[in-house]
mmCIF file with all atom_site columns, C-alpha atoms in Angstrom:
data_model
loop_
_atom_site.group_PDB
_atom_site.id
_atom_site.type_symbol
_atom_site.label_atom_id
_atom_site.label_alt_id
_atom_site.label_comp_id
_atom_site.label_asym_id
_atom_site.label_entity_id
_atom_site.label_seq_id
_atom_site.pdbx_PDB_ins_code
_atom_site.Cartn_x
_atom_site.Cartn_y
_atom_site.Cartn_z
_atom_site.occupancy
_atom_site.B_iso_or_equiv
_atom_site.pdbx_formal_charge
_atom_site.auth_seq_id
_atom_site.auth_comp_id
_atom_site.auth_asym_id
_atom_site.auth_atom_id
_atom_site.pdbx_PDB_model_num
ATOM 1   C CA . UNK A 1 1   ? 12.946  27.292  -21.651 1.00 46.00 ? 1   UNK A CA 1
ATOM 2   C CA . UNK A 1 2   ? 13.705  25.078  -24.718 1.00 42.00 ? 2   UNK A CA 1
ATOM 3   C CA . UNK A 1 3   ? 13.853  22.183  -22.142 1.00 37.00 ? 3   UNK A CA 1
ATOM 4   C CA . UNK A 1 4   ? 10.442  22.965  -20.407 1.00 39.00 ? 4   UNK A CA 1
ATOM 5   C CA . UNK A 1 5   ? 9.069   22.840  -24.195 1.00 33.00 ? 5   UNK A CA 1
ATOM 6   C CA . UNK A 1 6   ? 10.001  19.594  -24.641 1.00 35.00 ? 6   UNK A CA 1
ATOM 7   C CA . UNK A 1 7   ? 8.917   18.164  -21.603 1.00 36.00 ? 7   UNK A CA 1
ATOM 8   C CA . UNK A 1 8   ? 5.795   19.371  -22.098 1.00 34.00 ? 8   UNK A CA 1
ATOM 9   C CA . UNK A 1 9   ? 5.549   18.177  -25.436 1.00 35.00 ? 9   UNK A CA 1
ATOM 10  C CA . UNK A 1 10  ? 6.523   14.946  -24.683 1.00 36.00 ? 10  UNK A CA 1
ATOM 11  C CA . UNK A 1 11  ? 3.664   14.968  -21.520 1.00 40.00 ? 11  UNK A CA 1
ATOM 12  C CA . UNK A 1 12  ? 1.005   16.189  -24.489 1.00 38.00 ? 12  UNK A CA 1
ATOM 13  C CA . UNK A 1 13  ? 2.262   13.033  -26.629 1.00 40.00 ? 13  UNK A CA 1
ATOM 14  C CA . UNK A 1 14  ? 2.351   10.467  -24.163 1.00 42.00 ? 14  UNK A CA 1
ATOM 15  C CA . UNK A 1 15  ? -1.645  11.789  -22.956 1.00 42.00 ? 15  UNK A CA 1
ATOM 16  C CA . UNK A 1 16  ? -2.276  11.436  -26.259 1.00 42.00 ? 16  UNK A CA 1
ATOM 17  C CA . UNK A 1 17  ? -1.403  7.976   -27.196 1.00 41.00 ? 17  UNK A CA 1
ATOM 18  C CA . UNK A 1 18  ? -3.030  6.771   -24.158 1.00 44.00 ? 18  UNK A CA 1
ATOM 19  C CA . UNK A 1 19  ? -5.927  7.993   -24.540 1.00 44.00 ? 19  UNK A CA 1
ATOM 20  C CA . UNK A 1 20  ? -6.027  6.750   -28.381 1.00 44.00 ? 20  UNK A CA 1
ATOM 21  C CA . UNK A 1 21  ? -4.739  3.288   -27.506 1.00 44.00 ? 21  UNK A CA 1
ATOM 22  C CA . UNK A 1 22  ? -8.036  3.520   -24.260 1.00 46.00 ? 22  UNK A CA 1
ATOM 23  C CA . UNK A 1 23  ? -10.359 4.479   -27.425 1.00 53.00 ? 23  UNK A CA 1
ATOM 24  C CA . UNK A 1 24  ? -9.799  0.959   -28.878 1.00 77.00 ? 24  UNK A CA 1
ATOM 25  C CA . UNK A 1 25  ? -10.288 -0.856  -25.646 1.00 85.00 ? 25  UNK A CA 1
ATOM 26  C CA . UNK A 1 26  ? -14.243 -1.511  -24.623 1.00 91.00 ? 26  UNK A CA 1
ATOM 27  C CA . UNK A 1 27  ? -15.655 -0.256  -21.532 1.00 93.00 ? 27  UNK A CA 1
ATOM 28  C CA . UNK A 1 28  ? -16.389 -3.908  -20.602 1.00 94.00 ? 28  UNK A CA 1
ATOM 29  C CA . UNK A 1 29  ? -14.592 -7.379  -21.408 1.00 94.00 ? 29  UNK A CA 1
ATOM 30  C CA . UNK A 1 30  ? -15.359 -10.847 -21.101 1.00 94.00 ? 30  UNK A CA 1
ATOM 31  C CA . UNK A 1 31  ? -12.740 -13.451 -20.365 1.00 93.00 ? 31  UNK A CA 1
ATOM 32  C CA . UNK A 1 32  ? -14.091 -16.774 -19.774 1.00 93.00 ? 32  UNK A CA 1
ATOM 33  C CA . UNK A 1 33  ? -16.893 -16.785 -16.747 1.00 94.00 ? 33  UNK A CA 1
ATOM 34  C CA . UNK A 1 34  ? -15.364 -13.389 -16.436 1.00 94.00 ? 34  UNK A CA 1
ATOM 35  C CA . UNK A 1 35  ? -17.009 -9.357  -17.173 1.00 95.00 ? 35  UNK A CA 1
ATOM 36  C CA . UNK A 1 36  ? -14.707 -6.678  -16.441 1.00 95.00 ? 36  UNK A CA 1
ATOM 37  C CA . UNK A 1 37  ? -16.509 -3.540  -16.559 1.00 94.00 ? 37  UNK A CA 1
ATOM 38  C CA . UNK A 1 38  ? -16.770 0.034   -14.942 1.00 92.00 ? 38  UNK A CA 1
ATOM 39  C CA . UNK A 1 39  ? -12.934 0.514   -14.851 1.00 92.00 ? 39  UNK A CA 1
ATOM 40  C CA . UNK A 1 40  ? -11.866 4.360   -13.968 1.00 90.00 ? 40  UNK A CA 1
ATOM 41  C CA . UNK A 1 41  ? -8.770  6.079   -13.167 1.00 86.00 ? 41  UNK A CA 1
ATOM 42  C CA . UNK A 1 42  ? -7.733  8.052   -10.714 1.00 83.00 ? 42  UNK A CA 1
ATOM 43  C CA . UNK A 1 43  ? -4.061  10.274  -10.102 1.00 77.00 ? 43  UNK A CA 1
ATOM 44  C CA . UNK A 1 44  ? -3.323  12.812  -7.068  1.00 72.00 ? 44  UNK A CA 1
ATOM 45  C CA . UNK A 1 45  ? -0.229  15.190  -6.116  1.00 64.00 ? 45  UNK A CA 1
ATOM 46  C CA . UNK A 1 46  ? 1.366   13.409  -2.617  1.00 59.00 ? 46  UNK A CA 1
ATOM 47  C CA . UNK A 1 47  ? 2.641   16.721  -1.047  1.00 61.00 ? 47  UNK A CA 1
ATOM 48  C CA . UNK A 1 48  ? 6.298   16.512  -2.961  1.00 60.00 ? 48  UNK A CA 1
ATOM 49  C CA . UNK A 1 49  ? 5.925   13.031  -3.107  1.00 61.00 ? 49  UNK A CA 1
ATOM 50  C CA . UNK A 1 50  ? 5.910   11.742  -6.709  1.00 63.00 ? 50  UNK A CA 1
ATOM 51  C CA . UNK A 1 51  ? 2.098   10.960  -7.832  1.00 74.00 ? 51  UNK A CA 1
ATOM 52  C CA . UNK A 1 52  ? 0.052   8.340   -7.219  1.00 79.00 ? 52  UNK A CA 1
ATOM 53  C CA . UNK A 1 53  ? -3.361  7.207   -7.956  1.00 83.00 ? 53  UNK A CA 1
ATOM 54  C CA . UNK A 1 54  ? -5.602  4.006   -8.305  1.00 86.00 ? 54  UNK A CA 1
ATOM 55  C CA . UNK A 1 55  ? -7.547  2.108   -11.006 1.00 88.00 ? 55  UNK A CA 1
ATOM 56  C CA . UNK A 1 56  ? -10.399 0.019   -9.666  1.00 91.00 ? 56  UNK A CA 1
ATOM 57  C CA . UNK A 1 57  ? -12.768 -1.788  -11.855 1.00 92.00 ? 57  UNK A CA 1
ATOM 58  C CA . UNK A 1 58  ? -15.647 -4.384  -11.069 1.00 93.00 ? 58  UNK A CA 1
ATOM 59  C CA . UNK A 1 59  ? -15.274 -7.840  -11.976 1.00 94.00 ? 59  UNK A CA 1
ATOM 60  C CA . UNK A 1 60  ? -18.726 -10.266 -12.207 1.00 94.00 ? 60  UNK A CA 1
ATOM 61  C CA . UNK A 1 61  ? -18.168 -13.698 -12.329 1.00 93.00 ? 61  UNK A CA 1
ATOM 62  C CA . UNK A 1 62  ? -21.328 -16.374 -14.133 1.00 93.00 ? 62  UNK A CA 1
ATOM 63  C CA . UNK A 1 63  ? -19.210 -19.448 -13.581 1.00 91.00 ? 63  UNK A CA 1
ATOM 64  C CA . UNK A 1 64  ? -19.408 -21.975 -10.266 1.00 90.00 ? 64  UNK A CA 1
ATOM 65  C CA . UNK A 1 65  ? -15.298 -21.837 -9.445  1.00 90.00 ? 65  UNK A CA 1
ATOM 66  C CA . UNK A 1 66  ? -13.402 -19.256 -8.464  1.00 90.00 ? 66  UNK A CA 1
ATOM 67  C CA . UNK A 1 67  ? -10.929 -17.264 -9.782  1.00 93.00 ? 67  UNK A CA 1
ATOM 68  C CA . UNK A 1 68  ? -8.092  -15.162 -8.961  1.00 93.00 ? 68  UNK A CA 1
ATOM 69  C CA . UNK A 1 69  ? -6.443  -11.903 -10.004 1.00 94.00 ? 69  UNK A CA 1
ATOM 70  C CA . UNK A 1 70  ? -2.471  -12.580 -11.189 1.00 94.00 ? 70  UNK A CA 1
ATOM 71  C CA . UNK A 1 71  ? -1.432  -8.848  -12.012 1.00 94.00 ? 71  UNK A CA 1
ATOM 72  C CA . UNK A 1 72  ? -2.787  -5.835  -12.941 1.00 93.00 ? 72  UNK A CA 1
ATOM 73  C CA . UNK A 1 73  ? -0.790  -3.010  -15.286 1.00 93.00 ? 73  UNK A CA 1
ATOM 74  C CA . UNK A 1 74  ? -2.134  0.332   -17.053 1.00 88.00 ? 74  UNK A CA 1
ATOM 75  C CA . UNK A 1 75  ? 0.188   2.430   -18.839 1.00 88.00 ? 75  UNK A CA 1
ATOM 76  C CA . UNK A 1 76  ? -0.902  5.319   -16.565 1.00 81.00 ? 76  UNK A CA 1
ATOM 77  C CA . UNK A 1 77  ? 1.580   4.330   -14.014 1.00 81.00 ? 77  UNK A CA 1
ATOM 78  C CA . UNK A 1 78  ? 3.474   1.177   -12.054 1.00 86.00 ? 78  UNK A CA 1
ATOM 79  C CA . UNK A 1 79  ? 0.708   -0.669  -10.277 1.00 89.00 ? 79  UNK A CA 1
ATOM 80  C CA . UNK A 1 80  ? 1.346   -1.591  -6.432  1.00 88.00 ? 80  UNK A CA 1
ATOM 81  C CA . UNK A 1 81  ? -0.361  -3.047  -4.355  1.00 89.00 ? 81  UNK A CA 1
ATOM 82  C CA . UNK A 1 82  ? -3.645  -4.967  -5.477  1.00 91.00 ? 82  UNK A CA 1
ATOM 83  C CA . UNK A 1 83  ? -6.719  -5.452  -3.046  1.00 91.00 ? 83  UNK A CA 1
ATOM 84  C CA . UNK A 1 84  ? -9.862  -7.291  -3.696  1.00 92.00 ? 84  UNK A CA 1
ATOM 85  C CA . UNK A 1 85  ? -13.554 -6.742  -1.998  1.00 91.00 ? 85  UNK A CA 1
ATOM 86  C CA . UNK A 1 86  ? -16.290 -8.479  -2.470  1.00 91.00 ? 86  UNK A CA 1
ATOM 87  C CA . UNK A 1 87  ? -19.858 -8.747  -2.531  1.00 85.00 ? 87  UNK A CA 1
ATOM 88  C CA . UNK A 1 88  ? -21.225 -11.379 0.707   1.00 80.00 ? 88  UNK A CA 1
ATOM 89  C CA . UNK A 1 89  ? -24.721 -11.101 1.943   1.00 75.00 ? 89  UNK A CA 1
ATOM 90  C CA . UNK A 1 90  ? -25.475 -7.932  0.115   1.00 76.00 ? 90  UNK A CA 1
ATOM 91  C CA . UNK A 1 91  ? -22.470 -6.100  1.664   1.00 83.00 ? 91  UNK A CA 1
ATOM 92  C CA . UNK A 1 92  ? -18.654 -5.281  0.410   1.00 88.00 ? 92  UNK A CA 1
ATOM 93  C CA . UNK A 1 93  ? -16.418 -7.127  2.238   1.00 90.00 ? 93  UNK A CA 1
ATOM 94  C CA . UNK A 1 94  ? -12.386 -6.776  1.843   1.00 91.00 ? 94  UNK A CA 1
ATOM 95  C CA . UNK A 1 95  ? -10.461 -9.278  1.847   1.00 91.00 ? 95  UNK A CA 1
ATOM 96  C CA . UNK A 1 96  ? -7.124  -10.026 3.315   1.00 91.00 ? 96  UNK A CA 1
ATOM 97  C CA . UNK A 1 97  ? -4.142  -8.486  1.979   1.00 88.00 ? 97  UNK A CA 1
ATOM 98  C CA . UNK A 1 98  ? -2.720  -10.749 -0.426  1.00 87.00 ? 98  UNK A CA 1
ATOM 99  C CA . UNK A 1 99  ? -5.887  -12.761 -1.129  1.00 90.00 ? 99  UNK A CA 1
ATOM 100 C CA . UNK A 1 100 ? -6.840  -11.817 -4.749  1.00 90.00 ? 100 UNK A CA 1
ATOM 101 C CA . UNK A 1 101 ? -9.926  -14.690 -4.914  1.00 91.00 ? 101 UNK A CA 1
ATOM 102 C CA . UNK A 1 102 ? -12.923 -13.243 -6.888  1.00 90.00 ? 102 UNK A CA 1
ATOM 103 C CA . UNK A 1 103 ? -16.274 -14.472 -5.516  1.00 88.00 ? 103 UNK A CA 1
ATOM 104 C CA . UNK A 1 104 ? -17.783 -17.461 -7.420  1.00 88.00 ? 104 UNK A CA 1
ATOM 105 C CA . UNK A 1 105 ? -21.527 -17.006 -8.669  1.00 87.00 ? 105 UNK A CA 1
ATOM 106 C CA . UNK A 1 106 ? -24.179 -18.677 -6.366  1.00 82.00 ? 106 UNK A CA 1
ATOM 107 C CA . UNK A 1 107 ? -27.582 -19.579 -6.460  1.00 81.00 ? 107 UNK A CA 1
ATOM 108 C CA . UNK A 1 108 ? -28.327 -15.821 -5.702  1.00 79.00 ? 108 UNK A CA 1
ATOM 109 C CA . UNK A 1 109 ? -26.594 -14.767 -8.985  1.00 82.00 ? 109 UNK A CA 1
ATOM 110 C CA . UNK A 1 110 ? -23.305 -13.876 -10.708 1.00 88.00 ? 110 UNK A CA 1
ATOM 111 C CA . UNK A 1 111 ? -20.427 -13.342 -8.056  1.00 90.00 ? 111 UNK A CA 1
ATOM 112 C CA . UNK A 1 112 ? -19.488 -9.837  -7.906  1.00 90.00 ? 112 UNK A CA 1
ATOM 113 C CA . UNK A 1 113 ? -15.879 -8.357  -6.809  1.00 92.00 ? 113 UNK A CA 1
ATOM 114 C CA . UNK A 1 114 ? -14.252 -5.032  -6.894  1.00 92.00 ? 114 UNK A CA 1
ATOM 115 C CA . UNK A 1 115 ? -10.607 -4.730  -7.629  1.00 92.00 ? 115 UNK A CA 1
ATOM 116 C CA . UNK A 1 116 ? -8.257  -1.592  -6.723  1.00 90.00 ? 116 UNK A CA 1
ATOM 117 C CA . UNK A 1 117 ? -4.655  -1.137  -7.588  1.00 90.00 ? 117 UNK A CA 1
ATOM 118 C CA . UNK A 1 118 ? -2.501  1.399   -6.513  1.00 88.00 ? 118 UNK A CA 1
ATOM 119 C CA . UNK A 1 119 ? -0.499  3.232   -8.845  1.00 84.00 ? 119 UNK A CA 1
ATOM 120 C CA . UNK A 1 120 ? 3.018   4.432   -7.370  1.00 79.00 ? 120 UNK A CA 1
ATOM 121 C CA . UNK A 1 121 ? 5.416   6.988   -8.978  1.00 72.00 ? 121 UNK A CA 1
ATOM 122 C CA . UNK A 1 122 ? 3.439   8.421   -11.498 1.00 70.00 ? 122 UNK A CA 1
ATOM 123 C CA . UNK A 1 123 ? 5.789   10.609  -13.971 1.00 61.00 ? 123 UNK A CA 1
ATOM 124 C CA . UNK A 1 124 ? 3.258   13.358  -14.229 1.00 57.00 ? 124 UNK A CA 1
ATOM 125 C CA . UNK A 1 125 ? -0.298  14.743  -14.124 1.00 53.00 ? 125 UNK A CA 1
ATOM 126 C CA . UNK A 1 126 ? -1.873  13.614  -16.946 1.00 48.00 ? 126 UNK A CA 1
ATOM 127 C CA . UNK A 1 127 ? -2.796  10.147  -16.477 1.00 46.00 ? 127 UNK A CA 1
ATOM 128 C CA . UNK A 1 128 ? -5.310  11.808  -13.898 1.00 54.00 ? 128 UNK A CA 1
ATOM 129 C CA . UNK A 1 129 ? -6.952  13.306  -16.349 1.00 61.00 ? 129 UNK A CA 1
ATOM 130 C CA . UNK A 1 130 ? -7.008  10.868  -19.872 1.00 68.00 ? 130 UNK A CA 1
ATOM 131 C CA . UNK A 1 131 ? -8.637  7.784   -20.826 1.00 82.00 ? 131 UNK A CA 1
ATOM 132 C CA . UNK A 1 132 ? -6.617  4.910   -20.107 1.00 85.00 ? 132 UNK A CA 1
ATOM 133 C CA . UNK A 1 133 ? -6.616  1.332   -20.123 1.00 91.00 ? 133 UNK A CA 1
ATOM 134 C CA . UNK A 1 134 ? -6.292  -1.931  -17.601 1.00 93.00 ? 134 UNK A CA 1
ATOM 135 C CA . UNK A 1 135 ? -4.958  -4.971  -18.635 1.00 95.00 ? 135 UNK A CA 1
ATOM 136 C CA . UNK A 1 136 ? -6.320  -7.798  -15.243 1.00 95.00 ? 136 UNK A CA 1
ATOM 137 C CA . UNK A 1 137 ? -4.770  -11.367 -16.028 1.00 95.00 ? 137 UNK A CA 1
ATOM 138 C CA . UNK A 1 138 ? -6.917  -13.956 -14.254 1.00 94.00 ? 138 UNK A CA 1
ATOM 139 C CA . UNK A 1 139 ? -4.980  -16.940 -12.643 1.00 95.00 ? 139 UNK A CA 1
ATOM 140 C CA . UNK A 1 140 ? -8.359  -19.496 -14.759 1.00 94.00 ? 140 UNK A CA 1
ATOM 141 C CA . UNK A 1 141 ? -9.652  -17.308 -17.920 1.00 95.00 ? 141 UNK A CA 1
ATOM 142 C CA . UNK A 1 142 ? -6.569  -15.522 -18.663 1.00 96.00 ? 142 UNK A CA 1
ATOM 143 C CA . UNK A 1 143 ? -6.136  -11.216 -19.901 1.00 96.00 ? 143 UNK A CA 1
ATOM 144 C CA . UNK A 1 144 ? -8.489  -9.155  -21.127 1.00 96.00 ? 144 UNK A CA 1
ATOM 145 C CA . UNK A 1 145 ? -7.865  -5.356  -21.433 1.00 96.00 ? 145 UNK A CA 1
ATOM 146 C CA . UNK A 1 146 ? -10.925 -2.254  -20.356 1.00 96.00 ? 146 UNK A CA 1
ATOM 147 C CA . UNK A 1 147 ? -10.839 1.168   -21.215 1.00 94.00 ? 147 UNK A CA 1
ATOM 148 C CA . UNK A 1 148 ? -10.317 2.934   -17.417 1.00 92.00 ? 148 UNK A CA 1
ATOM 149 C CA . UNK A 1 149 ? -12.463 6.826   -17.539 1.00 89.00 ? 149 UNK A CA 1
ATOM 150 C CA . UNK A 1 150 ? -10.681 9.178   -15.301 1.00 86.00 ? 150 UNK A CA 1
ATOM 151 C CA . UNK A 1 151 ? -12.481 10.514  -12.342 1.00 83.00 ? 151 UNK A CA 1
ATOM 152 C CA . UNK A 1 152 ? -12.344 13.745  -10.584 1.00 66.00 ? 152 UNK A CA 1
ATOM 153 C CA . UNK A 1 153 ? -8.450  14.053  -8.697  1.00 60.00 ? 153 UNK A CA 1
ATOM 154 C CA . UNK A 1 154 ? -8.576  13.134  -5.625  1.00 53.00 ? 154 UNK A CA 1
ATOM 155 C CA . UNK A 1 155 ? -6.466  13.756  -2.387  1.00 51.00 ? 155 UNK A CA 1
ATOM 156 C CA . UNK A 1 156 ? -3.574  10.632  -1.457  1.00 50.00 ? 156 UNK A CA 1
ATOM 157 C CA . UNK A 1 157 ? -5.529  8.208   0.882   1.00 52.00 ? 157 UNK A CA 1
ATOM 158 C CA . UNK A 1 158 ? -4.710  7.936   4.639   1.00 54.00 ? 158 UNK A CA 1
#
């Protein structure tokens, strides 16, 4: 019993500092050419498996060149895989595994890109639930850090 206390205690305070450390970050973030904005969080129960989720956010970029995504990291959970889409002709398009390239602004307008990382191993269900925050390092403009809302749980993908 005394041990199921302290567990959950120590779930509460690690909720808890998350969400006050997401409460300093801004919903949005510039970073060069670079806005980082609608970030969200999301955690699900894999069936025995330990938990997993994703955190996606949008990425619009002003300037001419390219850039690329170098790593992604939240302390909700460690961050897997990383895919990009994005926006070509009015329509989302994914790109290959591996290829983290944001799309470049054209004469149409900013370039606009969606990033989702999976989150692998999560220690328990809270992150699902609390603000938290994503720290994107750009290969060109460099870090910059967005508050991530959590969205409804979901079920795992596939």
């Amino acid at each position: 019993m005394r041990v199921q206390l302290i567990g959950a205690f120590c779930a509460l305070a690690m909720a808890t500092a998350g969400a006050a450390h997401a409460q300093e970050a801004p919903a949005s973030a510039q970073a060069g050419d670079l806005t980082v904005r609608q970030g969200h969080m999301m955690g699900w129960a894999g069936g025995g498996t330990p938990l997993g989720g994703e955190v996606a956010f949008t990425v619009e970029n002003a300037g001419t060149a390219p850039d690329r995504v170098v790593s992604v990291s939240t302390p909700a959970g460690p961050v897997g895989a990383v895919s990009v889409q994005v926006a070509r002709d009015g329509r989302a398009v994914s790109l290959a595994p591996g290829d983290a390239t944001l799309a470049a602004a054209t004469d149409a307008g900013p370039g606009l890109s969606r990033v989702t990382a999976q989150l692998t191993g999560l220690s328990h269900g809270a992150p699902s639930s609390v603000l938290t925050t994503i720290t994107v390092t750009f290969e060109r403009a460099g870090p910059v850090t967005v508050s991530a809302r959590p969205v409804s749980p979901a079920p795992p993908p596939g």
